[in-house]
Amino acid sequence: MTVPDGCNLLRNIKLKISYDGTNFSGWQRQSLSNGSRTVQNEIERALEKIHKKSIPLIGSGRTDAGVHAVGQVANFHTDILSIPAENFVPALNSILPPDIRILESSEVHSGFHSRFDARERTYRYFIHSLSAIPAHEFPYCWPLFRRLDIHRLNDMASVLSGEMDCSVFAAAGDKSLSRSRFFYGAHFFPEGSKLVFEISANAFLWKMVRSILGTIIDFEKSGKGRDDFLALINSGERHKAGQTAPAKGLFLWNVRY
Amino acid sequence: MTVPDGCNLLRNIKLKISYDGTNFSGWQRQSLSNGSRTVQNEIERALEKIHKKSIPLIGSGRTDAGVHAVGQVANFHTDILSIPAENFVPALNSILPPDIRILESSEVHSGFHSRFDARERTYRYFIHSLSAIPAHEFPYCWPLFRRLDIHRLNDMASVLSGEMDCSVFAAAGDKSLSRSRFFYGAHFFPEGSKLVFEISANAFLWKMVRSILGTIIDFEKSGKGRDDFLALINSGERHKAGQTAPAKGLFLWNVRY
């Protein structure tokens, strides 16, 4: 769908997208016949309504079933000239279901590609370690019901820096050509009564953030630390990693270009 | 259900309750045969499971369909001695659906009554005046899509103080014996990208908070101010009040005893 630079027949529109993943089978388009609701399907259906024809949407990457987003990025090519770029926000939001909200839209150069041009993806994971979680926050966090040692957690998180082989965090069925990823950083910080895990990398394997977090949380509980975590990564032995944290605590937070 | 002071046959347990009102037809128990889901029904069903018999739950007051809570209070009498009062939190939460969460439980004197003893109810209403609202906040706010003059809003809110006749904010079908209520205060304040309206009174009429807020918001838009708002209240003429704000922005925040 990319057009050569200088070709002005099509405008290229970049969207910043938020969604509540609770009732979605993830981002990725699926055959409508199987009945699953996906974010890409819903937005492409809204674009089709505006354009009276099928318009493919290019996302920065997939998010899994149940994962939320406040900073997903996607782009599409359009030959509609009458809608100012920023007006795709209200135009799409008026058609989309309330669990998808377009936050920004802007015109970008014709060669811009949401996936190939993305340099850094940032995720945030929200943990509640208290027993008392307000009901309206329950769908967006992992309730752990125990006190966590944030110093020990950050000691393990600090290992995730630079280029690393991430085979140990690959989900069964992962088909990636390379499992090497470049980490910009990972850390835990408190936010009100929540604990937030933020992690940034050039890209992530399927379910990788949830596998990293679940492992760090399991290691903290069993008294393991930084050296054990590093040894695990170097071993590449998937069965030694910890649980996969629940999807509902995870947000795709930002994509940098 | 109240027992005389000094009668120790029954323990009286006070609960602090949070719920996401999105999928409830309000607080108030309804005949189960009509298929509506209510918060009181769900908690009474959980109490019945624990007690193997029907246990009536006394709430501080009703909330309408779609209204949320982080500080609803209710109490029930129990003859179970083996459960420490604070353990009703995990016991009930393990049975309740995730959109109801018990936040606290404690034993109170046998004469305590959640409704009759409540001295002050506080509600908060969340408004988003931006066009860009993250999807996971959309079910808990009123999206207004225009800039509001907070000074003018607070000028009107400051009228709500002391004892006032609230007939102008009574919903059609209101059956209250008296429409006089005592206001402890009302004001607007910013919180991140949201605007919060907080209001406290001894009690509220049905849909009253939403009628007050909807009227203030309408008056702000049409350039009316404090004097117009006061004149409206003194007129008692319901048809001159503004719209009723949507339920989804409203939270029962606290009940004081």
Coordinates of C-alpha atoms in Angstrom, one line a residue:
Chain A
M1 CA 0.0 0.0 0.0
T2 CA 3.0 2.4 0.2
V3 CA 3.3 4.8 -2.7
P4 CA 6.5 6.3 -4.0
D5 CA 7.6 9.6 -2.5
G6 CA 6.4 12.6 -4.6
C7 CA 3.2 10.8 -5.7
N8 CA 0.4 13.0 -4.4
L9 CA -2.5 11.0 -5.7
L10 CA -3.1 9.5 -2.2
R11 CA -2.8 11.1 1.2
N12 CA -1.3 9.1 4.0
I13 CA -3.0 9.6 7.4
K14 CA -1.4 8.6 10.7
L15 CA -3.7 7.8 13.7
K16 CA -3.0 7.6 17.4
I17 CA -5.4 5.0 18.8
S18 CA -6.7 4.0 22.2
Y19 CA -8.7 0.9 23.0
D20 CA -10.1 -1.0 25.9
G21 CA -9.0 -4.6 25.0
T22 CA -11.5 -6.3 27.3
N23 CA -13.9 -7.3 24.6
F24 CA -11.4 -7.7 21.7
S25 CA -9.6 -10.8 20.3
G26 CA -6.6 -8.4 19.9
W27 CA -5.6 -6.0 17.2
Q28 CA -5.1 -8.1 14.2
R29 CA -7.7 -8.4 11.4
Q30 CA -9.4 -11.8 11.3
S31 CA -11.8 -13.3 8.9
L32 CA -15.2 -11.8 9.9
S33 CA -16.8 -15.1 9.5
N34 CA -15.3 -16.5 12.7
G35 CA -17.1 -13.9 14.8
S36 CA -14.1 -12.5 16.7
R37 CA -14.1 -8.8 17.3
T38 CA -10.7 -7.2 16.5
V39 CA -9.6 -3.6 16.7
Q40 CA -8.3 -3.5 13.1
N41 CA -11.5 -5.0 11.8
E42 CA -13.6 -2.3 13.6
I43 CA -11.5 0.6 12.3
E44 CA -11.3 -0.8 8.8
R45 CA -15.1 -1.1 8.8
A46 CA -15.4 2.6 9.9
L47 CA -12.9 3.6 7.1
E48 CA -15.0 1.6 4.6
K49 CA -18.1 3.5 5.7
I50 CA -16.4 6.8 5.1
H51 CA -14.7 5.8 1.8
K52 CA -17.4 3.6 0.3
K53 CA -14.7 1.1 -0.4
S54 CA -12.2 -1.1 1.4
I55 CA -9.2 0.7 3.0
P56 CA -6.4 -1.3 4.5
L57 CA -5.1 -0.1 7.9
I58 CA -1.4 -0.6 8.8
G59 CA -0.8 -1.0 12.5
S60 CA 2.5 -0.6 14.4
G61 CA 2.1 -4.1 15.6
R62 CA -0.3 -6.6 17.0
T63 CA -1.6 -6.6 20.5
D64 CA -3.0 -9.8 22.0
A65 CA -6.5 -10.5 23.1
G66 CA -7.4 -8.5 26.2
V67 CA -4.5 -6.1 25.9
H68 CA -5.3 -2.4 26.0
A69 CA -3.7 0.6 24.3
V70 CA -3.5 4.4 24.7
G71 CA -0.8 4.9 22.1
Q72 CA -1.3 2.4 19.3
V73 CA -0.3 3.9 15.9
A74 CA -1.7 3.0 12.5
N75 CA -1.8 4.6 9.0
F76 CA -4.0 4.4 5.9
H77 CA -3.9 5.9 2.4
T78 CA -6.9 7.9 1.3
D79 CA -8.0 9.7 -1.8
I80 CA -10.5 11.9 0.1
L81 CA -9.2 15.5 -0.1
S82 CA -12.3 17.2 1.5
I83 CA -11.6 16.0 5.1
P84 CA -8.8 17.9 6.9
A85 CA -6.4 15.4 8.4
E86 CA -7.4 16.2 12.0
N87 CA -11.1 15.8 11.3
F88 CA -10.6 12.0 10.9
V89 CA -10.7 12.0 14.7
P90 CA -14.4 13.0 15.1
A91 CA -15.4 11.3 11.8
L92 CA -14.0 7.9 12.9
N93 CA -15.1 8.3 16.6
S94 CA -18.7 9.0 15.5
I95 CA -18.8 5.6 13.8
L96 CA -16.5 3.5 16.1
P97 CA -17.8 1.6 19.2
P98 CA -16.9 3.4 22.5
D99 CA -14.2 0.9 23.4
I100 CA -12.1 2.3 20.5
R101 CA -11.2 6.0 20.5
I102 CA -9.1 7.8 17.9
L103 CA -6.9 10.3 19.9
E104 CA -5.1 12.1 17.0
S105 CA -4.9 12.1 13.3
S106 CA -2.3 13.9 11.1
E107 CA -1.1 13.8 7.5
V108 CA 2.4 12.2 7.0
H109 CA 4.6 11.8 4.0
S110 CA 3.5 9.2 1.5
G111 CA 6.2 6.6 2.4
F112 CA 5.5 6.5 6.1
H113 CA 4.7 3.0 7.3
S114 CA 3.5 2.4 10.9
R115 CA 5.2 -0.9 11.4
F116 CA 8.4 -0.7 9.4
D117 CA 9.2 2.9 10.6
A118 CA 8.6 2.3 14.3
R119 CA 11.8 2.6 16.3
E120 CA 10.7 2.0 19.8
R121 CA 7.6 0.4 21.4
T122 CA 6.8 1.2 25.1
Y123 CA 4.4 -0.8 27.2
R124 CA 3.1 -0.2 30.7
Y125 CA 1.8 -2.9 33.0
F126 CA -0.4 -2.0 36.0
I127 CA -0.2 -4.1 39.2
H128 CA -2.4 -3.7 42.3
S129 CA -0.8 -5.2 45.3
L130 CA -3.6 -4.2 47.7
S131 CA -6.7 -6.3 48.4
A132 CA -8.9 -3.3 47.9
I133 CA -9.2 -2.4 44.2
P134 CA -12.1 -0.2 43.0
A135 CA -14.3 -2.0 40.6
H136 CA -13.7 0.4 37.8
E137 CA -9.9 -0.2 37.9
F138 CA -10.3 -4.0 38.1
P139 CA -10.4 -4.6 34.4
Y140 CA -7.1 -2.7 33.9
C141 CA -4.7 -4.2 36.4
W142 CA -3.3 -7.5 37.8
P143 CA -4.5 -7.9 41.4
L144 CA -1.6 -9.5 43.3
F145 CA -2.8 -9.2 47.0
R146 CA 0.7 -9.1 48.4
R147 CA 3.4 -6.6 49.1
L148 CA 6.2 -6.4 46.5
D149 CA 9.9 -5.5 47.0
I150 CA 10.2 -2.7 44.4
H151 CA 14.0 -2.6 44.9
R152 CA 14.4 -6.3 44.1
L153 CA 12.0 -5.9 41.1
N154 CA 14.0 -3.0 39.7
D155 CA 17.2 -4.9 40.2
M156 CA 15.9 -7.6 37.9
A157 CA 14.4 -5.1 35.4
S158 CA 17.7 -3.3 35.1
V159 CA 19.1 -6.4 33.3
L160 CA 17.0 -5.6 30.3
S161 CA 19.2 -3.3 28.4
G162 CA 20.7 -3.3 24.9
E163 CA 20.5 -6.2 22.5
M164 CA 19.5 -9.5 24.0
D165 CA 18.4 -13.0 22.9
C166 CA 14.8 -13.3 24.1
S167 CA 14.1 -16.9 23.3
V168 CA 13.4 -17.6 27.0
F169 CA 10.4 -15.3 26.8
A170 CA 9.0 -16.6 23.4
A171 CA 5.5 -18.1 23.6
A172 CA 4.9 -21.6 22.3
G173 CA 4.2 -21.3 18.6
D174 CA 6.3 -18.2 18.1
K175 CA 7.5 -18.0 14.5
S176 CA 9.8 -15.0 14.6
L177 CA 12.9 -15.3 12.3
S178 CA 15.1 -13.7 15.0
R179 CA 14.5 -13.6 18.7
S180 CA 17.0 -10.9 19.4
R181 CA 15.6 -7.6 20.6
F182 CA 17.1 -4.2 21.6
F183 CA 15.9 -2.9 25.0
Y184 CA 15.9 0.8 25.7
G185 CA 15.1 0.1 29.4
A186 CA 12.6 -1.3 31.9
H187 CA 11.7 -0.2 35.4
F188 CA 9.0 -0.3 38.1
F189 CA 7.6 2.8 39.7
P190 CA 4.6 3.5 42.1
E191 CA 1.6 5.5 40.9
G192 CA -0.9 6.1 43.6
S193 CA -1.9 2.7 45.0
K194 CA -0.6 1.0 41.9
L195 CA 2.8 -0.3 40.8
V196 CA 3.7 0.3 37.2
F197 CA 6.1 -1.7 35.0
E198 CA 7.3 0.3 32.0
I199 CA 9.4 -1.4 29.3
S200 CA 10.7 -0.2 26.0
A201 CA 12.3 -2.0 23.1
N202 CA 12.6 -1.8 19.3
A203 CA 10.0 -4.6 19.1
F204 CA 8.6 -7.5 21.2
L205 CA 7.8 -11.1 20.6
W206 CA 4.3 -12.5 21.0
K207 CA 3.3 -12.3 24.7
M208 CA 6.9 -11.3 25.6
V209 CA 6.1 -8.4 28.0
R210 CA 3.7 -10.6 30.0
S211 CA 6.2 -13.4 30.1
I212 CA 9.0 -11.0 31.3
L213 CA 6.8 -9.5 34.0
G214 CA 5.3 -12.8 35.2
T215 CA 8.8 -14.2 35.5
I216 CA 10.1 -11.1 37.5
I217 CA 7.0 -11.4 39.8
D218 CA 7.6 -15.1 40.4
F219 CA 11.3 -14.6 41.0
E220 CA 10.6 -11.9 43.5
K221 CA 8.2 -14.2 45.4
S222 CA 10.7 -17.1 45.6
G223 CA 13.6 -14.8 46.7
K224 CA 15.5 -14.9 43.4
G225 CA 17.3 -11.8 42.1
R226 CA 19.3 -10.1 39.4
D227 CA 21.8 -12.8 38.8
D228 CA 19.2 -15.6 38.6
F229 CA 17.2 -13.5 36.1
L230 CA 20.3 -12.9 33.9
A231 CA 21.2 -16.6 34.1
L232 CA 17.7 -17.5 33.0
I233 CA 17.9 -15.2 29.9
N234 CA 21.3 -16.6 29.0
S235 CA 20.1 -20.2 29.4
G236 CA 17.4 -19.7 26.7
E237 CA 15.4 -22.4 28.5
R238 CA 11.7 -21.5 28.1
H239 CA 10.5 -23.9 30.7
K240 CA 12.5 -22.2 33.5
A241 CA 10.7 -18.9 32.9
G242 CA 7.8 -17.9 35.1
Q243 CA 4.1 -17.5 34.5
T244 CA 2.6 -15.3 31.7
A245 CA 1.0 -12.2 33.5
P246 CA -2.7 -11.7 32.6
A247 CA -3.5 -9.6 29.5
K248 CA -5.8 -7.1 31.3
G249 CA -3.0 -5.3 33.1
L250 CA -1.1 -4.4 29.9
F251 CA -1.3 -1.2 27.8
L252 CA 0.6 -0.4 24.6
W253 CA 1.6 3.0 25.8
N254 CA 3.6 4.7 23.0
V255 CA 5.3 4.1 19.7
R256 CA 8.2 6.2 18.7
Y257 CA 9.3 6.9 15.1
Chain B
M1 CA -33.5 -6.0 60.9
T2 CA -32.0 -3.7 63.6
V3 CA -31.5 -5.4 67.0
P4 CA -31.6 -3.5 70.3
D5 CA -28.3 -2.3 71.8
G6 CA -26.8 -4.8 74.1
C7 CA -28.2 -7.8 72.2
N8 CA -25.2 -9.8 71.1
L9 CA -26.9 -12.6 69.4
L10 CA -26.1 -11.1 66.0
R11 CA -23.0 -9.3 64.8
N12 CA -23.5 -6.2 62.6
I13 CA -21.0 -5.9 59.7
K14 CA -20.4 -2.7 57.8
L15 CA -19.1 -2.9 54.3
K16 CA -17.4 -0.3 52.1
I17 CA -18.3 -1.2 48.5
S18 CA -17.1 -0.2 45.0
Y19 CA -18.9 -1.0 41.8
D20 CA -18.7 -0.3 38.1
G21 CA -22.3 0.7 37.4
T22 CA -22.1 0.1 33.6
N23 CA -23.9 -3.2 33.6
F24 CA -26.2 -2.7 36.6
S25 CA -29.8 -1.5 36.8
G26 CA -28.7 0.4 39.9
W27 CA -28.2 -0.5 43.5
Q28 CA -31.7 -1.4 44.6
R29 CA -32.9 -5.0 44.9
Q30 CA -35.4 -6.0 42.3
S31 CA -37.5 -9.1 41.8
L32 CA -35.1 -11.5 40.2
S33 CA -37.7 -12.6 37.7
N34 CA -37.5 -9.4 35.7
G35 CA -33.9 -10.2 34.7
S36 CA -32.3 -6.9 35.8
R37 CA -28.9 -7.1 37.5
T38 CA -28.6 -5.0 40.6
V39 CA -25.7 -4.5 43.1
Q40 CA -27.9 -5.3 46.1
N41 CA -29.1 -8.5 44.5
E42 CA -25.6 -9.7 43.7
I43 CA -24.2 -9.0 47.2
E44 CA -27.3 -10.6 48.9
R45 CA -26.8 -13.6 46.7
A46 CA -23.2 -13.8 47.8
L47 CA -24.2 -13.4 51.5
E48 CA -26.8 -16.2 51.0
K49 CA -24.1 -18.5 49.7
I50 CA -21.9 -17.9 52.8
H51 CA -24.9 -18.1 55.3
K52 CA -27.0 -20.8 53.6
K53 CA -29.9 -18.5 54.2
S54 CA -31.3 -15.2 53.1
I55 CA -29.5 -12.2 54.6
P56 CA -30.9 -8.7 53.9
L57 CA -28.4 -6.0 53.1
I58 CA -29.1 -2.4 54.1
G59 CA -27.5 0.2 51.8
S60 CA -26.8 3.9 52.6
G61 CA -29.1 4.8 49.6
R62 CA -29.9 3.8 46.1
T63 CA -27.8 4.7 43.1
D64 CA -29.4 4.8 39.7
A65 CA -28.8 2.5 36.7
G66 CA -25.3 3.2 35.3
V67 CA -24.0 5.1 38.3
H68 CA -20.7 3.9 39.8
A69 CA -19.4 3.8 43.4
V70 CA -16.1 3.7 45.2
G71 CA -17.6 4.5 48.7
Q72 CA -21.0 2.9 49.0
V73 CA -21.7 1.7 52.5
A74 CA -24.0 -1.1 53.5
N75 CA -24.5 -3.3 56.6
F76 CA -25.9 -6.8 57.4
H77 CA -26.5 -8.8 60.5
T78 CA -24.9 -12.2 60.8
D79 CA -24.8 -15.1 63.3
I80 CA -21.5 -16.4 61.9
L81 CA -18.9 -16.0 64.6
S82 CA -16.1 -17.9 62.9
I83 CA -15.3 -15.2 60.3
P84 CA -13.3 -12.3 61.5
A85 CA -15.0 -9.1 60.4
E86 CA -12.2 -8.0 58.0
N87 CA -12.3 -11.4 56.3
F88 CA -15.7 -10.7 54.8
V89 CA -13.6 -8.8 52.2
P90 CA -11.9 -11.8 50.6
A91 CA -14.9 -14.1 51.4
L92 CA -17.3 -11.9 49.4
N93 CA -14.9 -10.9 46.7
S94 CA -14.2 -14.5 45.8
I95 CA -17.9 -15.0 45.1
L96 CA -18.9 -11.6 43.6
P97 CA -18.5 -10.7 39.9
P98 CA -15.5 -8.5 39.2
D99 CA -17.7 -5.3 38.7
I100 CA -18.5 -5.3 42.4
R101 CA -15.5 -5.1 44.9
I102 CA -15.8 -5.0 48.7
L103 CA -13.1 -2.6 49.8
E104 CA -13.5 -2.8 53.6
S105 CA -15.5 -4.7 56.3
S106 CA -15.7 -4.0 60.0
E107 CA -17.9 -4.9 63.0
V108 CA -20.1 -2.1 64.2
H109 CA -22.5 -1.7 67.1
S110 CA -25.7 -3.6 66.8
G111 CA -27.9 -0.5 66.3
F112 CA -25.9 0.9 63.3
H113 CA -28.0 1.5 60.2
S114 CA -26.3 2.4 56.9
R115 CA -29.2 4.5 55.7
F116 CA -30.7 6.2 58.8
D117 CA -27.3 6.9 60.4
A118 CA -25.7 8.5 57.3
R119 CA -25.0 12.2 57.8
E120 CA -23.4 13.2 54.6
R121 CA -23.2 11.7 51.1
T122 CA -20.5 12.9 48.7
Y123 CA -20.7 12.4 44.9
R124 CA -18.1 13.1 42.3
Y125 CA -18.8 13.6 38.6
F126 CA -16.1 13.4 36.0
I127 CA -16.2 15.5 32.8
H128 CA -13.8 15.3 29.9
S129 CA -13.8 18.5 27.9
L130 CA -11.2 17.3 25.4
S131 CA -12.0 15.4 22.2
A132 CA -9.3 12.8 22.9
I133 CA -10.5 10.5 25.7
P134 CA -8.7 7.1 26.2
A135 CA -11.1 4.2 25.6
H136 CA -10.6 2.8 29.2
E137 CA -11.8 6.2 30.7
F138 CA -14.8 6.6 28.3
P139 CA -17.2 4.5 30.4
Y140 CA -16.5 6.7 33.5
C141 CA -16.9 10.3 32.3
W142 CA -19.1 12.7 30.3
P143 CA -17.3 13.7 27.1
L144 CA -18.2 17.3 26.4
F145 CA -15.9 18.3 23.6
R146 CA -15.7 22.0 24.5
R147 CA -13.8 24.2 26.9
L148 CA -15.5 25.1 30.1
D149 CA -15.2 28.3 32.2
I150 CA -14.3 26.8 35.6
H151 CA -14.7 30.2 37.3
R152 CA -18.3 30.5 36.1
L153 CA -19.0 26.9 37.0
N154 CA -17.7 27.4 40.5
D155 CA -19.6 30.7 40.9
M156 CA -22.9 28.7 40.3
A157 CA -21.8 25.7 42.4
S158 CA -21.2 28.1 45.4
V159 CA -24.9 28.7 45.6
L160 CA -25.4 25.2 46.9
S161 CA -24.9 25.7 50.6
G162 CA -27.0 25.1 53.6
E163 CA -30.7 24.1 53.6
M164 CA -32.5 24.5 50.2
D165 CA -35.7 23.4 48.5
C166 CA -34.6 21.2 45.7
S167 CA -37.9 20.7 43.9
V168 CA -36.4 22.2 40.7
F169 CA -34.0 19.2 40.5
A170 CA -36.6 16.5 41.3
A171 CA -37.1 14.0 38.6
A172 CA -40.6 13.3 37.2
G173 CA -42.1 10.6 39.4
D174 CA -40.2 11.7 42.6
K175 CA -42.2 10.6 45.6
S176 CA -40.1 12.3 48.4
L177 CA -42.1 13.6 51.4
S178 CA -39.8 16.6 51.6
R179 CA -37.6 18.1 48.9
S180 CA -35.5 20.1 51.3
R181 CA -31.9 19.1 51.5
F182 CA -28.9 20.4 53.4
F183 CA -25.8 21.1 51.3
Y184 CA -22.3 20.9 52.8
G185 CA -20.8 22.3 49.6
A186 CA -20.2 21.8 45.9
H187 CA -17.2 22.8 43.6
F188 CA -15.4 22.0 40.5
F189 CA -11.7 21.2 40.3
P190 CA -9.3 20.0 37.6
E191 CA -7.7 16.5 37.8
G192 CA -5.3 15.8 35.0
S193 CA -7.2 16.2 31.8
K194 CA -10.5 15.9 33.6
L195 CA -12.8 18.3 35.4
V196 CA -14.3 17.0 38.6
F197 CA -17.6 18.2 40.2
E198 CA -17.8 17.3 43.9
I199 CA -21.0 17.8 45.8
S200 CA -22.0 16.9 49.4
A201 CA -25.4 17.0 51.1
N202 CA -27.2 15.1 53.9
A203 CA -29.1 13.3 51.1
F204 CA -30.1 13.6 47.5
L205 CA -33.3 13.2 45.5
W206 CA -33.5 10.7 42.7
K207 CA -31.2 11.8 39.8
M208 CA -30.6 15.1 41.6
V209 CA -26.8 15.3 41.2
R210 CA -27.1 14.7 37.5
S211 CA -29.9 17.4 37.2
I212 CA -27.8 19.9 39.1
L213 CA -24.7 19.3 37.0
G214 CA -26.6 19.2 33.7
T215 CA -28.2 22.5 34.6
I216 CA -24.9 24.2 35.5
I217 CA -23.3 22.9 32.3
D218 CA -26.2 24.2 30.2
F219 CA -26.2 27.6 32.0
E220 CA -22.4 27.9 31.4
K221 CA -22.9 27.3 27.7
S222 CA -25.7 29.9 27.4
G223 CA -23.8 32.6 29.3
K224 CA -25.9 32.4 32.5
G225 CA -24.4 32.8 35.9
R226 CA -24.8 32.6 39.7
D227 CA -27.9 34.9 39.9
D228 CA -29.7 33.0 37.2
F229 CA -28.9 29.7 38.9
L230 CA -30.2 31.0 42.3
A231 CA -33.3 32.4 40.7
L232 CA -34.0 29.0 39.0
I233 CA -33.7 27.2 42.4
N234 CA -36.0 29.7 44.1
S235 CA -38.6 29.4 41.3
G236 CA -39.0 25.7 41.8
E237 CA -40.0 25.4 38.2
R238 CA -38.7 22.0 37.0
H239 CA -39.1 22.8 33.3
K240 CA -36.7 25.6 33.5
A241 CA -33.8 23.4 34.7
G242 CA -31.3 22.0 32.2
Q243 CA -30.6 18.5 31.0
T244 CA -29.9 15.5 33.2
A245 CA -26.2 14.6 32.9
P246 CA -25.4 11.0 31.8
A247 CA -25.2 8.4 34.6
K248 CA -21.8 7.1 33.5
G249 CA -19.8 10.1 34.8
L250 CA -21.2 9.8 38.3
F251 CA -19.6 8.1 41.3
L252 CA -20.9 7.8 44.9
W253 CA -17.7 8.8 46.5
N254 CA -18.1 8.7 50.2
V255 CA -20.7 8.4 53.0
R256 CA -20.0 10.0 56.4
Y257 CA -21.5 8.8 59.7

